């Protein structure tokens, strides 16, 4: 299952039933879980660990040194969960500082030419469309969708089950369950289709629709809007998550 042209360091750990195609390069400190498939010309290096069932397409580069000019050497890590897809020419950089980590969860779909920079944390079942770019220290929560050619500023957070329109420029946090679009990105409406696909109850969708209007359409300050939401709307887990996300935002939210 390993092509004879692949170059695998003797100390790398390759799990059972892995397929490693032509001209792949696997570094010394790499650990591959079971049943990973590397199509061809894939480079995985650095202190990088992948779980089981990941599929990596040609010319992807995972775990190599950060592009951050603050890098001073040392051991930094890249940790990836199970059953992810990394399409052609995806780049996932290791973290910048000694002992720090770039993390990707499980069952994510990272499409061609997307970039995951240093110290990024991606949750589970996230989709990054072609040429989507995450700058350093970005956090992406579960089920988020990042549109093609979208660019996310460093230290932004992308909320759960949100959607970012293609070619958007995101410079502030994207609230969970919302759709943002534009340059700079603005919150347009709730992500109704995304919530339906993931089984969000209709009662929660209705509460989030009202929360959207209070936050983005009534001209209130953020503290006053959150106070109204907590006082007037049902305390569903989804509404509670939205309120906590907005309240803890350091960059502010995309309005």
Short mmCIF file of C-alpha atoms in Angstrom, two decimals:
data_model
loop_
_atom_site.label_atom_id
_atom_site.label_comp_id
_atom_site.label_asym_id
_atom_site.label_seq_id
_atom_site.Cartn_x
_atom_site.Cartn_y
_atom_site.Cartn_z
CA UNK A 1 0.00 0.00 0.00
CA UNK A 2 3.10 2.27 -0.07
CA UNK A 3 4.35 3.32 -3.49
CA UNK A 4 8.07 2.69 -4.02
CA UNK A 5 8.71 6.35 -4.87
CA UNK A 6 7.34 7.58 -1.53
CA UNK A 7 9.96 8.88 0.93
CA UNK A 8 9.09 7.96 4.52
CA UNK A 9 11.44 8.68 7.40
CA UNK A 10 12.34 5.48 9.30
CA UNK A 11 11.07 7.01 12.55
CA UNK A 12 7.69 8.10 11.18
CA UNK A 13 4.74 6.06 12.45
CA UNK A 14 2.39 4.81 9.75
CA UNK A 15 -0.80 3.11 10.94
CA UNK A 16 -2.30 -0.07 9.48
CA UNK A 17 -4.00 -0.06 6.08
CA UNK A 18 -2.63 3.34 5.04
CA UNK A 19 -2.25 4.05 1.33
CA UNK A 20 0.70 6.29 0.45
CA UNK A 21 0.90 7.17 -3.22
CA UNK A 22 3.72 8.19 -5.54
CA UNK A 23 6.24 10.85 -4.48
CA UNK A 24 4.76 11.50 -1.05
CA UNK A 25 7.16 12.69 1.67
CA UNK A 26 6.59 11.82 5.34
CA UNK A 27 8.83 13.41 7.98
CA UNK A 28 10.52 12.02 11.06
CA UNK A 29 8.00 13.14 13.68
CA UNK A 30 4.82 12.34 11.77
CA UNK A 31 2.20 9.90 13.08
CA UNK A 32 -0.46 8.65 10.66
CA UNK A 33 -3.51 6.86 12.02
CA UNK A 34 -5.05 3.82 10.42
CA UNK A 35 -6.55 3.86 6.93
CA UNK A 36 -5.22 7.27 5.89
CA UNK A 37 -4.95 7.74 2.13
CA UNK A 38 -2.34 10.03 0.58
CA UNK A 39 -2.96 10.18 -3.16
CA UNK A 40 0.40 11.48 -4.48
CA UNK A 41 2.91 14.32 -3.99
CA UNK A 42 1.67 14.93 -0.44
CA UNK A 43 4.13 16.39 2.09
CA UNK A 44 3.57 15.88 5.82
CA UNK A 45 6.33 17.05 8.16
CA UNK A 46 6.97 18.63 11.54
CA UNK A 47 5.60 17.25 14.80
CA UNK A 48 2.33 16.25 13.17
CA UNK A 49 -0.26 13.70 14.20
CA UNK A 50 -3.23 12.60 12.08
CA UNK A 51 -6.02 10.33 13.27
CA UNK A 52 -7.68 7.59 11.25
CA UNK A 53 -9.33 7.72 7.86
CA UNK A 54 -7.98 11.02 6.56
CA UNK A 55 -7.80 11.46 2.78
CA UNK A 56 -5.22 13.86 1.36
CA UNK A 57 -5.06 14.82 -2.29
CA UNK A 58 -2.03 15.78 -4.42
CA UNK A 59 0.26 18.67 -3.49
CA UNK A 60 -1.22 19.22 -0.05
CA UNK A 61 1.30 20.33 2.59
CA UNK A 62 0.56 19.63 6.26
CA UNK A 63 2.49 20.44 9.42
CA UNK A 64 5.34 22.44 7.94
CA UNK A 65 6.85 25.48 9.60
CA UNK A 66 4.63 28.50 10.21
CA UNK A 67 4.86 31.45 7.84
CA UNK A 68 4.69 33.78 10.86
CA UNK A 69 7.81 35.97 11.06
CA UNK A 70 7.69 35.67 14.87
CA UNK A 71 8.79 32.04 14.65
CA UNK A 72 11.98 31.54 16.69
CA UNK A 73 12.36 27.77 16.44
CA UNK A 74 11.44 25.09 18.96
CA UNK A 75 8.89 22.31 18.88
CA UNK A 76 5.46 23.27 17.59
CA UNK A 77 2.71 20.82 16.68
CA UNK A 78 -0.09 20.10 14.25
CA UNK A 79 -2.91 17.82 15.44
CA UNK A 80 -5.62 16.49 13.11
CA UNK A 81 -8.56 14.25 13.99
CA UNK A 82 -10.32 11.54 11.98
CA UNK A 83 -12.01 11.29 8.57
CA UNK A 84 -11.00 14.67 7.20
CA UNK A 85 -10.61 15.46 3.51
CA UNK A 86 -7.82 17.78 2.36
CA UNK A 87 -8.13 18.50 -1.34
CA UNK A 88 -5.44 19.56 -3.81
CA UNK A 89 -2.79 22.08 -2.68
CA UNK A 90 -4.26 22.66 0.79
CA UNK A 91 -1.74 24.05 3.28
CA UNK A 92 -1.94 23.53 7.05
CA UNK A 93 0.88 25.23 8.96
CA UNK A 94 2.26 24.30 12.34
CA UNK A 95 1.98 26.72 15.28
CA UNK A 96 4.41 29.57 15.93
CA UNK A 97 5.49 29.40 19.58
CA UNK A 98 7.24 26.64 21.50
CA UNK A 99 4.69 24.04 22.62
CA UNK A 100 1.78 25.60 20.71
CA UNK A 101 -0.58 23.69 18.42
CA UNK A 102 -2.55 24.07 15.21
CA UNK A 103 -5.66 21.88 15.58
CA UNK A 104 -8.13 20.43 13.09
CA UNK A 105 -10.98 18.27 14.42
CA UNK A 106 -12.80 15.48 12.60
CA UNK A 107 -14.97 15.06 9.49
CA UNK A 108 -13.96 18.39 7.98
CA UNK A 109 -13.92 19.04 4.24
CA UNK A 110 -11.09 21.39 3.24
CA UNK A 111 -11.27 22.13 -0.48
CA UNK A 112 -8.52 22.92 -2.97
CA UNK A 113 -6.00 25.69 -2.27
CA UNK A 114 -7.43 26.50 1.15
CA UNK A 115 -4.99 27.72 3.80
CA UNK A 116 -5.02 27.00 7.54
CA UNK A 117 -2.43 29.21 9.23
CA UNK A 118 -0.51 28.85 12.49
CA UNK A 119 -2.37 28.35 15.77
CA UNK A 120 -5.74 27.95 14.05
CA UNK A 121 -8.35 25.76 15.77
CA UNK A 122 -11.01 24.12 13.58
CA UNK A 123 -13.82 22.10 15.13
CA UNK A 124 -15.77 19.28 13.49
CA UNK A 125 -17.72 19.01 10.22
CA UNK A 126 -16.50 22.34 8.92
CA UNK A 127 -16.43 23.06 5.18
CA UNK A 128 -13.85 25.40 3.67
CA UNK A 129 -14.55 26.01 0.00
CA UNK A 130 -11.81 26.52 -2.58
CA UNK A 131 -9.15 29.11 -1.75
CA UNK A 132 -10.67 29.97 1.63
CA UNK A 133 -7.99 31.44 3.90
CA UNK A 134 -7.73 31.39 7.70
CA UNK A 135 -5.10 33.69 9.18
CA UNK A 136 -3.29 32.89 12.42
CA UNK A 137 -5.13 32.15 15.66
CA UNK A 138 -8.56 31.94 13.99
CA UNK A 139 -11.11 29.69 15.75
CA UNK A 140 -13.77 27.94 13.65
CA UNK A 141 -16.61 26.25 15.52
CA UNK A 142 -18.47 23.11 14.45
CA UNK A 143 -20.55 22.98 11.24
CA UNK A 144 -19.36 26.36 9.95
CA UNK A 145 -19.07 26.93 6.19
CA UNK A 146 -16.41 29.27 4.78
CA UNK A 147 -17.15 30.30 1.19
CA UNK A 148 -14.66 30.19 -1.64
CA UNK A 149 -12.00 32.93 -1.75
CA UNK A 150 -13.11 34.24 1.66
CA UNK A 151 -10.34 35.68 3.84
CA UNK A 152 -10.52 35.61 7.64
CA UNK A 153 -8.45 38.10 9.66
CA UNK A 154 -6.20 36.79 12.42
CA UNK A 155 -7.75 36.19 15.86
CA UNK A 156 -11.32 36.15 14.50
CA UNK A 157 -13.81 33.53 15.65
CA UNK A 158 -16.26 31.83 13.28
CA UNK A 159 -19.35 30.74 15.17
CA UNK A 160 -21.10 27.40 15.12
CA UNK A 161 -23.25 26.64 12.08
CA UNK A 162 -22.52 30.01 10.50
CA UNK A 163 -21.90 30.59 6.80
CA UNK A 164 -19.49 33.04 5.17
CA UNK A 165 -20.27 34.10 1.62
CA UNK A 166 -17.72 33.66 -1.16
CA UNK A 167 -15.09 36.40 -1.58
CA UNK A 168 -15.97 37.91 1.80
CA UNK A 169 -13.45 39.84 3.90
CA UNK A 170 -14.00 38.93 7.56
CA UNK A 171 -12.35 41.27 10.08
CA UNK A 172 -14.59 40.64 13.11
CA UNK A 173 -16.18 37.61 14.75
CA UNK A 174 -18.93 35.83 12.80
CA UNK A 175 -21.88 35.11 15.13
CA UNK A 176 -23.08 31.51 15.34
CA UNK A 177 -26.10 30.46 13.26
CA UNK A 178 -25.79 33.52 11.02
CA UNK A 179 -24.88 34.24 7.38
CA UNK A 180 -22.29 36.95 6.71
CA UNK A 181 -21.24 38.33 3.36
CA UNK A 182 -19.42 41.27 1.82
CA UNK A 183 -16.26 43.36 2.05
CA UNK A 184 -16.11 43.96 4.92
CA UNK A 185 -18.51 41.17 5.85
CA UNK A 186 -21.87 42.05 7.38
CA UNK A 187 -24.42 39.78 9.03
CA UNK A 188 -27.30 39.31 6.59
CA UNK A 189 -29.73 36.84 8.19
CA UNK A 190 -29.91 33.53 10.05
CA UNK A 191 -28.48 30.41 8.42
CA UNK A 192 -31.87 28.74 8.10
CA UNK A 193 -30.82 26.10 5.57
CA UNK A 194 -27.76 25.13 7.59
CA UNK A 195 -29.83 24.76 10.76
CA UNK A 196 -32.43 22.67 8.96
CA UNK A 197 -29.75 20.37 7.56
CA UNK A 198 -28.32 19.78 11.02
CA UNK A 199 -31.64 19.21 12.74
CA UNK A 200 -31.97 22.41 14.76
CA UNK A 201 -35.51 22.47 16.23
CA UNK A 202 -37.97 24.89 14.65
CA UNK A 203 -38.52 26.52 18.06
CA UNK A 204 -34.80 27.32 18.30
CA UNK A 205 -34.76 28.65 14.73
CA UNK A 206 -37.63 30.96 15.58
CA UNK A 207 -35.88 32.25 18.68
CA UNK A 208 -32.68 32.86 16.72
CA UNK A 209 -34.64 34.75 14.06
CA UNK A 210 -35.91 37.10 16.77
CA UNK A 211 -32.42 37.36 18.29
CA UNK A 212 -31.07 38.37 14.88
CA UNK A 213 -33.60 41.20 14.62
CA UNK A 214 -32.78 42.46 18.12
CA UNK A 215 -29.01 42.31 17.57
CA UNK A 216 -28.79 43.62 14.03
CA UNK A 217 -31.94 45.51 13.07
CA UNK A 218 -33.05 47.60 16.05
CA UNK A 219 -30.06 49.91 16.48
CA UNK A 220 -29.32 48.81 20.03
CA UNK A 221 -25.93 48.66 21.67
CA UNK A 222 -24.61 45.13 22.07
CA UNK A 223 -25.10 45.05 25.88
CA UNK A 224 -28.68 46.32 25.57
CA UNK A 225 -29.46 43.88 22.75
CA UNK A 226 -28.13 40.94 24.76
CA UNK A 227 -30.13 42.01 27.81
CA UNK A 228 -33.31 42.09 25.71
CA UNK A 229 -32.59 38.69 24.20
CA UNK A 230 -32.07 37.15 27.63
CA UNK A 231 -35.20 38.81 29.03
CA UNK A 232 -37.58 38.18 26.13
CA UNK A 233 -36.55 35.02 24.28
CA UNK A 234 -36.68 31.35 25.24
CA UNK A 235 -33.45 30.14 26.83
CA UNK A 236 -32.65 27.48 24.25
CA UNK A 237 -29.07 26.11 24.02
CA UNK A 238 -28.73 27.84 20.66
CA UNK A 239 -29.74 31.26 21.98
CA UNK A 240 -27.51 30.80 25.03
CA UNK A 241 -24.57 29.95 22.76
CA UNK A 242 -25.20 33.03 20.61
CA UNK A 243 -25.39 35.32 23.63
CA UNK A 244 -22.23 33.92 25.20
CA UNK A 245 -20.36 34.11 21.90
CA UNK A 246 -21.26 37.76 21.34
CA UNK A 247 -20.64 38.73 24.97
CA UNK A 248 -17.14 37.21 24.96
CA UNK A 249 -16.11 38.69 21.59
CA UNK A 250 -12.84 40.63 21.76
CA UNK A 251 -12.81 41.88 18.16
CA UNK A 252 -16.53 42.70 18.04
CA UNK A 253 -19.01 40.96 15.75
CA UNK A 254 -19.67 41.43 12.06
CA UNK A 255 -22.76 43.69 12.01
#
